[in-house]
Protein backbone atom coordinates (compact mmCIF):
# COMPACT_ATOMS: atom_id res chain seq x y z
CA UNK A 1 0.00 0.00 0.00
CA UNK A 2 1.27 3.52 -0.70
CA UNK A 3 2.68 5.54 2.18
CA UNK A 4 0.61 8.67 1.53
CA UNK A 5 -2.49 9.89 -0.25
CA UNK A 6 -2.41 11.96 -3.43
CA UNK A 7 -2.52 15.02 -1.16
CA UNK A 8 0.37 13.78 0.98
CA UNK A 9 -1.73 12.85 4.02
CA UNK A 10 -3.59 9.86 5.36
CA UNK A 11 -6.21 7.80 3.55
CA UNK A 12 -8.65 5.00 4.34
CA UNK A 13 -7.96 1.41 3.25
CA UNK A 14 -10.71 -1.22 3.33
CA UNK A 15 -10.68 -4.94 2.49
CA UNK A 16 -13.39 -5.50 -0.09
CA UNK A 17 -13.67 -9.25 0.46
CA UNK A 18 -13.49 -9.92 4.22
CA UNK A 19 -15.84 -8.72 6.96
CA UNK A 20 -17.21 -5.95 4.77
CA UNK A 21 -19.04 -3.08 6.38
CA UNK A 22 -19.89 0.38 5.12
CA UNK A 23 -18.33 3.61 6.36
CA UNK A 24 -21.05 6.20 6.65
CA UNK A 25 -21.76 9.79 7.64
CA UNK A 26 -25.02 11.69 7.88
CA UNK A 27 -24.81 14.85 5.76
CA UNK A 28 -26.96 17.71 7.10
CA UNK A 29 -27.91 21.09 5.64
CA UNK A 30 -28.92 19.82 2.22
CA UNK A 31 -31.58 21.34 -0.01
CA UNK A 32 -34.15 18.65 -0.93
CA UNK A 33 -34.15 18.07 -4.70
CA UNK A 34 -30.87 19.96 -5.22
CA UNK A 35 -28.02 18.36 -7.16
CA UNK A 36 -24.59 17.94 -5.59
CA UNK A 37 -21.22 16.81 -6.94
CA UNK A 38 -19.65 14.05 -4.84
CA UNK A 39 -15.92 13.78 -5.59
CA UNK A 40 -13.11 11.67 -4.17
CA UNK A 41 -9.78 10.02 -4.97
CA UNK A 42 -9.54 6.24 -4.87
CA UNK A 43 -7.14 3.44 -5.70
CA UNK A 44 -6.93 -0.36 -5.80
CA UNK A 45 -4.11 -2.25 -4.10
CA UNK A 46 -3.21 -5.48 -2.33
CA UNK A 47 -2.19 -6.06 1.26
CA UNK A 48 1.57 -6.41 1.64
CA UNK A 49 2.66 -10.03 2.06
CA UNK A 50 -0.23 -11.54 0.07
CA UNK A 51 -0.04 -12.62 -3.56
CA UNK A 52 -2.48 -13.11 -6.42
CA UNK A 53 -4.37 -10.93 -8.87
CA UNK A 54 -7.45 -9.21 -7.47
CA UNK A 55 -10.14 -6.62 -8.21
CA UNK A 56 -11.57 -3.67 -6.32
CA UNK A 57 -14.23 -0.95 -6.45
CA UNK A 58 -16.26 1.35 -4.20
CA UNK A 59 -20.05 1.08 -3.94
CA UNK A 60 -21.29 4.51 -2.88
CA UNK A 61 -24.77 5.27 -1.55
CA UNK A 62 -26.15 8.78 -1.09
CA UNK A 63 -29.69 8.77 0.28
CA UNK A 64 -31.59 6.37 -2.00
CA UNK A 65 -29.04 6.45 -4.85
CA UNK A 66 -26.39 3.75 -5.24
CA UNK A 67 -23.45 4.32 -7.58
CA UNK A 68 -20.26 2.37 -8.18
CA UNK A 69 -16.77 3.16 -9.35
CA UNK A 70 -15.45 1.02 -12.20
CA UNK A 71 -14.07 -2.39 -11.22
CA UNK A 72 -10.26 -2.25 -11.37
CA UNK A 73 -8.25 -5.44 -11.86
CA UNK A 74 -4.68 -5.40 -10.57
CA UNK A 75 -1.86 -7.96 -10.73
CA UNK A 76 -0.36 -9.61 -7.66
CA UNK A 77 1.14 -6.94 -5.37
CA UNK A 78 -0.17 -4.30 -7.77
CA UNK A 79 -1.31 -0.74 -7.23
CA UNK A 80 -3.66 1.05 -9.62
CA UNK A 81 -2.47 4.55 -8.83
CA UNK A 82 -4.85 7.19 -7.49
CA UNK A 83 -7.92 7.90 -9.63
CA UNK A 84 -10.36 10.83 -9.38
CA UNK A 85 -14.08 10.00 -9.29
CA UNK A 86 -17.14 12.27 -9.37
CA UNK A 87 -20.85 11.53 -9.22
CA UNK A 88 -23.80 13.90 -9.44
CA UNK A 89 -26.30 13.07 -6.71
CA UNK A 90 -29.66 14.54 -5.72
CA UNK A 91 -30.59 15.26 -2.11
CA UNK A 92 -33.72 13.42 -0.94
CA UNK A 93 -34.14 15.57 2.13
CA UNK A 94 -32.33 18.08 4.32
CA UNK A 95 -30.19 15.16 5.60
CA UNK A 96 -28.96 12.14 3.65
CA UNK A 97 -26.69 9.26 4.60
CA UNK A 98 -23.46 8.93 2.58
CA UNK A 99 -21.86 5.47 2.65
CA UNK A 100 -18.81 3.88 1.08
CA UNK A 101 -18.61 0.07 0.87
CA UNK A 102 -15.44 -1.63 -0.37
CA UNK A 103 -16.08 -4.41 -2.88
CA UNK A 104 -13.37 -6.73 -4.15
CA UNK A 105 -12.05 -10.22 -4.48
CA UNK A 106 -11.12 -12.93 -4.48
CA UNK A 107 -11.47 -13.70 -0.78
CA UNK A 108 -8.17 -14.59 0.88
CA UNK A 109 -5.98 -12.37 -1.31
CA UNK A 110 -6.70 -9.13 0.62
CA UNK A 111 -7.81 -6.77 -2.13
CA UNK A 112 -7.72 -3.29 -0.66
CA UNK A 113 -9.58 -0.28 -1.97
CA UNK A 114 -8.30 3.12 -0.84
CA UNK A 115 -10.24 6.37 -0.31
CA UNK A 116 -9.18 10.00 0.12
CA UNK A 117 -10.33 13.61 -0.40
CA UNK A 118 -14.11 13.16 -0.23
CA UNK A 119 -16.01 16.39 -1.02
CA UNK A 120 -19.68 17.23 -1.60
CA UNK A 121 -20.43 20.53 -3.37
CA UNK A 122 -23.54 22.07 -4.83
CA UNK A 123 -23.88 21.68 -8.59
CA UNK A 124 -24.96 24.81 -10.49
CA UNK A 125 -28.35 24.46 -12.19
CA UNK A 126 -28.27 24.43 -16.04
CA UNK A 127 -30.09 27.80 -16.10
CA UNK A 128 -27.38 29.30 -13.90
CA UNK A 129 -24.67 27.94 -16.19
CA UNK A 130 -26.47 29.32 -19.25
CA UNK A 131 -26.84 32.73 -17.60
CA UNK A 132 -23.15 32.74 -16.68
CA UNK A 133 -22.23 31.77 -20.27
CA UNK A 134 -24.43 34.50 -21.73
CA UNK A 135 -22.82 37.06 -19.42
CA UNK A 136 -19.34 35.90 -20.44
CA UNK A 137 -20.19 36.15 -24.16
CA UNK A 138 -21.59 39.66 -23.57
CA UNK A 139 -18.48 40.73 -21.70
CA UNK A 140 -16.23 39.41 -24.49
CA UNK A 141 -18.36 41.34 -27.05
CA UNK A 142 -17.92 44.58 -25.12
CA UNK A 143 -14.17 43.94 -24.82
CA UNK A 144 -13.84 43.30 -28.58
CA UNK A 145 -15.87 46.45 -29.36
CA UNK A 146 -13.63 48.46 -27.02
CA UNK A 147 -10.48 47.08 -28.71
CA UNK A 148 -11.77 47.85 -32.24
CA UNK A 149 -12.67 51.47 -31.26
CA UNK A 150 -9.26 51.92 -29.68
CA UNK A 151 -7.50 50.77 -32.91
CA UNK A 152 -9.73 52.89 -35.24
PDB file of C-alpha atoms in Angstrom:
ATOM      1  CA  UNK A   1       0.000   0.000   0.000  1.00  0.00           C
ATOM      2  CA  UNK A   2       1.265   3.517  -0.698  1.00  0.00           C
ATOM      3  CA  UNK A   3       2.675   5.536   2.183  1.00  0.00           C
ATOM      4  CA  UNK A   4       0.612   8.674   1.527  1.00  0.00           C
ATOM      5  CA  UNK A   5      -2.494   9.885  -0.246  1.00  0.00           C
ATOM      6  CA  UNK A   6      -2.411  11.963  -3.433  1.00  0.00           C
ATOM      7  CA  UNK A   7      -2.521  15.022  -1.155  1.00  0.00           C
ATOM      8  CA  UNK A   8       0.367  13.781   0.978  1.00  0.00           C
ATOM      9  CA  UNK A   9      -1.728  12.849   4.016  1.00  0.00           C
ATOM     10  CA  UNK A  10      -3.589   9.863   5.357  1.00  0.00           C
ATOM     11  CA  UNK A  11      -6.214   7.797   3.554  1.00  0.00           C
ATOM     12  CA  UNK A  12      -8.650   4.998   4.338  1.00  0.00           C
ATOM     13  CA  UNK A  13      -7.965   1.408   3.246  1.00  0.00           C
ATOM     14  CA  UNK A  14     -10.714  -1.219   3.331  1.00  0.00           C
ATOM     15  CA  UNK A  15     -10.684  -4.935   2.493  1.00  0.00           C
ATOM     16  CA  UNK A  16     -13.391  -5.496  -0.091  1.00  0.00           C
ATOM     17  CA  UNK A  17     -13.670  -9.252   0.463  1.00  0.00           C
ATOM     18  CA  UNK A  18     -13.485  -9.919   4.221  1.00  0.00           C
ATOM     19  CA  UNK A  19     -15.836  -8.722   6.958  1.00  0.00           C
ATOM     20  CA  UNK A  20     -17.209  -5.953   4.768  1.00  0.00           C
ATOM     21  CA  UNK A  21     -19.040  -3.082   6.378  1.00  0.00           C
ATOM     22  CA  UNK A  22     -19.889   0.383   5.116  1.00  0.00           C
ATOM     23  CA  UNK A  23     -18.333   3.611   6.356  1.00  0.00           C
ATOM     24  CA  UNK A  24     -21.052   6.203   6.655  1.00  0.00           C
ATOM     25  CA  UNK A  25     -21.760   9.787   7.640  1.00  0.00           C
ATOM     26  CA  UNK A  26     -25.017  11.691   7.885  1.00  0.00           C
ATOM     27  CA  UNK A  27     -24.806  14.850   5.756  1.00  0.00           C
ATOM     28  CA  UNK A  28     -26.955  17.713   7.096  1.00  0.00           C
ATOM     29  CA  UNK A  29     -27.912  21.092   5.642  1.00  0.00           C
ATOM     30  CA  UNK A  30     -28.922  19.815   2.218  1.00  0.00           C
ATOM     31  CA  UNK A  31     -31.585  21.342  -0.008  1.00  0.00           C
ATOM     32  CA  UNK A  32     -34.149  18.653  -0.931  1.00  0.00           C
ATOM     33  CA  UNK A  33     -34.149  18.066  -4.697  1.00  0.00           C
ATOM     34  CA  UNK A  34     -30.869  19.960  -5.221  1.00  0.00           C
ATOM     35  CA  UNK A  35     -28.025  18.356  -7.162  1.00  0.00           C
ATOM     36  CA  UNK A  36     -24.585  17.935  -5.592  1.00  0.00           C
ATOM     37  CA  UNK A  37     -21.217  16.810  -6.935  1.00  0.00           C
ATOM     38  CA  UNK A  38     -19.649  14.052  -4.836  1.00  0.00           C
ATOM     39  CA  UNK A  39     -15.919  13.779  -5.589  1.00  0.00           C
ATOM     40  CA  UNK A  40     -13.115  11.668  -4.175  1.00  0.00           C
ATOM     41  CA  UNK A  41      -9.781  10.024  -4.973  1.00  0.00           C
ATOM     42  CA  UNK A  42      -9.540   6.244  -4.866  1.00  0.00           C
ATOM     43  CA  UNK A  43      -7.137   3.436  -5.703  1.00  0.00           C
ATOM     44  CA  UNK A  44      -6.925  -0.356  -5.799  1.00  0.00           C
ATOM     45  CA  UNK A  45      -4.113  -2.253  -4.096  1.00  0.00           C
ATOM     46  CA  UNK A  46      -3.208  -5.483  -2.325  1.00  0.00           C
ATOM     47  CA  UNK A  47      -2.191  -6.058   1.262  1.00  0.00           C
ATOM     48  CA  UNK A  48       1.567  -6.415   1.637  1.00  0.00           C
ATOM     49  CA  UNK A  49       2.657 -10.035   2.062  1.00  0.00           C
ATOM     50  CA  UNK A  50      -0.234 -11.539   0.068  1.00  0.00           C
ATOM     51  CA  UNK A  51      -0.043 -12.623  -3.558  1.00  0.00           C
ATOM     52  CA  UNK A  52      -2.483 -13.107  -6.417  1.00  0.00           C
ATOM     53  CA  UNK A  53      -4.366 -10.927  -8.872  1.00  0.00           C
ATOM     54  CA  UNK A  54      -7.453  -9.207  -7.474  1.00  0.00           C
ATOM     55  CA  UNK A  55     -10.139  -6.622  -8.210  1.00  0.00           C
ATOM     56  CA  UNK A  56     -11.569  -3.673  -6.323  1.00  0.00           C
ATOM     57  CA  UNK A  57     -14.234  -0.953  -6.450  1.00  0.00           C
ATOM     58  CA  UNK A  58     -16.262   1.347  -4.196  1.00  0.00           C
ATOM     59  CA  UNK A  59     -20.047   1.077  -3.938  1.00  0.00           C
ATOM     60  CA  UNK A  60     -21.292   4.514  -2.884  1.00  0.00           C
ATOM     61  CA  UNK A  61     -24.769   5.272  -1.549  1.00  0.00           C
ATOM     62  CA  UNK A  62     -26.148   8.783  -1.088  1.00  0.00           C
ATOM     63  CA  UNK A  63     -29.692   8.772   0.278  1.00  0.00           C
ATOM     64  CA  UNK A  64     -31.595   6.372  -2.002  1.00  0.00           C
ATOM     65  CA  UNK A  65     -29.039   6.447  -4.853  1.00  0.00           C
ATOM     66  CA  UNK A  66     -26.387   3.753  -5.236  1.00  0.00           C
ATOM     67  CA  UNK A  67     -23.455   4.316  -7.578  1.00  0.00           C
ATOM     68  CA  UNK A  68     -20.256   2.366  -8.179  1.00  0.00           C
ATOM     69  CA  UNK A  69     -16.770   3.162  -9.352  1.00  0.00           C
ATOM     70  CA  UNK A  70     -15.455   1.016 -12.198  1.00  0.00           C
ATOM     71  CA  UNK A  71     -14.066  -2.389 -11.219  1.00  0.00           C
ATOM     72  CA  UNK A  72     -10.262  -2.245 -11.371  1.00  0.00           C
ATOM     73  CA  UNK A  73      -8.251  -5.444 -11.860  1.00  0.00           C
ATOM     74  CA  UNK A  74      -4.679  -5.400 -10.573  1.00  0.00           C
ATOM     75  CA  UNK A  75      -1.862  -7.963 -10.727  1.00  0.00           C
ATOM     76  CA  UNK A  76      -0.365  -9.609  -7.665  1.00  0.00           C
ATOM     77  CA  UNK A  77       1.144  -6.937  -5.367  1.00  0.00           C
ATOM     78  CA  UNK A  78      -0.166  -4.298  -7.768  1.00  0.00           C
ATOM     79  CA  UNK A  79      -1.308  -0.740  -7.234  1.00  0.00           C
ATOM     80  CA  UNK A  80      -3.661   1.046  -9.625  1.00  0.00           C
ATOM     81  CA  UNK A  81      -2.470   4.554  -8.832  1.00  0.00           C
ATOM     82  CA  UNK A  82      -4.852   7.188  -7.494  1.00  0.00           C
ATOM     83  CA  UNK A  83      -7.921   7.902  -9.627  1.00  0.00           C
ATOM     84  CA  UNK A  84     -10.359  10.834  -9.382  1.00  0.00           C
ATOM     85  CA  UNK A  85     -14.077   9.996  -9.294  1.00  0.00           C
ATOM     86  CA  UNK A  86     -17.139  12.274  -9.372  1.00  0.00           C
ATOM     87  CA  UNK A  87     -20.851  11.530  -9.222  1.00  0.00           C
ATOM     88  CA  UNK A  88     -23.797  13.897  -9.444  1.00  0.00           C
ATOM     89  CA  UNK A  89     -26.303  13.067  -6.708  1.00  0.00           C
ATOM     90  CA  UNK A  90     -29.660  14.541  -5.717  1.00  0.00           C
ATOM     91  CA  UNK A  91     -30.591  15.261  -2.105  1.00  0.00           C
ATOM     92  CA  UNK A  92     -33.717  13.420  -0.943  1.00  0.00           C
ATOM     93  CA  UNK A  93     -34.144  15.574   2.129  1.00  0.00           C
ATOM     94  CA  UNK A  94     -32.331  18.080   4.316  1.00  0.00           C
ATOM     95  CA  UNK A  95     -30.190  15.164   5.604  1.00  0.00           C
ATOM     96  CA  UNK A  96     -28.962  12.137   3.645  1.00  0.00           C
ATOM     97  CA  UNK A  97     -26.687   9.264   4.599  1.00  0.00           C
ATOM     98  CA  UNK A  98     -23.456   8.935   2.582  1.00  0.00           C
ATOM     99  CA  UNK A  99     -21.860   5.465   2.647  1.00  0.00           C
ATOM    100  CA  UNK A 100     -18.806   3.876   1.081  1.00  0.00           C
ATOM    101  CA  UNK A 101     -18.613   0.072   0.866  1.00  0.00           C
ATOM    102  CA  UNK A 102     -15.443  -1.634  -0.368  1.00  0.00           C
ATOM    103  CA  UNK A 103     -16.084  -4.411  -2.876  1.00  0.00           C
ATOM    104  CA  UNK A 104     -13.370  -6.735  -4.150  1.00  0.00           C
ATOM    105  CA  UNK A 105     -12.048 -10.220  -4.479  1.00  0.00           C
ATOM    106  CA  UNK A 106     -11.123 -12.925  -4.483  1.00  0.00           C
ATOM    107  CA  UNK A 107     -11.465 -13.696  -0.782  1.00  0.00           C
ATOM    108  CA  UNK A 108      -8.170 -14.593   0.875  1.00  0.00           C
ATOM    109  CA  UNK A 109      -5.984 -12.374  -1.308  1.00  0.00           C
ATOM    110  CA  UNK A 110      -6.702  -9.129   0.617  1.00  0.00           C
ATOM    111  CA  UNK A 111      -7.807  -6.768  -2.134  1.00  0.00           C
ATOM    112  CA  UNK A 112      -7.716  -3.288  -0.663  1.00  0.00           C
ATOM    113  CA  UNK A 113      -9.578  -0.277  -1.973  1.00  0.00           C
ATOM    114  CA  UNK A 114      -8.297   3.122  -0.843  1.00  0.00           C
ATOM    115  CA  UNK A 115     -10.238   6.367  -0.311  1.00  0.00           C
ATOM    116  CA  UNK A 116      -9.184  10.004   0.119  1.00  0.00           C
ATOM    117  CA  UNK A 117     -10.329  13.605  -0.398  1.00  0.00           C
ATOM    118  CA  UNK A 118     -14.108  13.160  -0.231  1.00  0.00           C
ATOM    119  CA  UNK A 119     -16.011  16.386  -1.024  1.00  0.00           C
ATOM    120  CA  UNK A 120     -19.675  17.235  -1.596  1.00  0.00           C
ATOM    121  CA  UNK A 121     -20.428  20.531  -3.365  1.00  0.00           C
ATOM    122  CA  UNK A 122     -23.544  22.074  -4.826  1.00  0.00           C
ATOM    123  CA  UNK A 123     -23.883  21.682  -8.591  1.00  0.00           C
ATOM    124  CA  UNK A 124     -24.965  24.814 -10.490  1.00  0.00           C
ATOM    125  CA  UNK A 125     -28.347  24.461 -12.188  1.00  0.00           C
ATOM    126  CA  UNK A 126     -28.271  24.425 -16.036  1.00  0.00           C
ATOM    127  CA  UNK A 127     -30.090  27.800 -16.099  1.00  0.00           C
ATOM    128  CA  UNK A 128     -27.380  29.300 -13.897  1.00  0.00           C
ATOM    129  CA  UNK A 129     -24.669  27.945 -16.189  1.00  0.00           C
ATOM    130  CA  UNK A 130     -26.472  29.324 -19.249  1.00  0.00           C
ATOM    131  CA  UNK A 131     -26.839  32.733 -17.598  1.00  0.00           C
ATOM    132  CA  UNK A 132     -23.145  32.735 -16.683  1.00  0.00           C
ATOM    133  CA  UNK A 133     -22.225  31.765 -20.273  1.00  0.00           C
ATOM    134  CA  UNK A 134     -24.430  34.499 -21.727  1.00  0.00           C
ATOM    135  CA  UNK A 135     -22.820  37.056 -19.416  1.00  0.00           C
ATOM    136  CA  UNK A 136     -19.344  35.902 -20.442  1.00  0.00           C
ATOM    137  CA  UNK A 137     -20.194  36.151 -24.160  1.00  0.00           C
ATOM    138  CA  UNK A 138     -21.588  39.659 -23.570  1.00  0.00           C
ATOM    139  CA  UNK A 139     -18.475  40.725 -21.696  1.00  0.00           C
ATOM    140  CA  UNK A 140     -16.232  39.414 -24.495  1.00  0.00           C
ATOM    141  CA  UNK A 141     -18.357  41.336 -27.047  1.00  0.00           C
ATOM    142  CA  UNK A 142     -17.923  44.585 -25.116  1.00  0.00           C
ATOM    143  CA  UNK A 143     -14.173  43.936 -24.819  1.00  0.00           C
ATOM    144  CA  UNK A 144     -13.844  43.303 -28.576  1.00  0.00           C
ATOM    145  CA  UNK A 145     -15.874  46.450 -29.363  1.00  0.00           C
ATOM    146  CA  UNK A 146     -13.630  48.464 -27.019  1.00  0.00           C
ATOM    147  CA  UNK A 147     -10.482  47.083 -28.710  1.00  0.00           C
ATOM    148  CA  UNK A 148     -11.766  47.847 -32.237  1.00  0.00           C
ATOM    149  CA  UNK A 149     -12.672  51.469 -31.258  1.00  0.00           C
ATOM    150  CA  UNK A 150      -9.260  51.919 -29.682  1.00  0.00           C
ATOM    151  CA  UNK A 151      -7.504  50.767 -32.913  1.00  0.00           C
ATOM    152  CA  UNK A 152      -9.734  52.893 -35.243  1.00  0.00           C
TER     153      UNK A 152
END
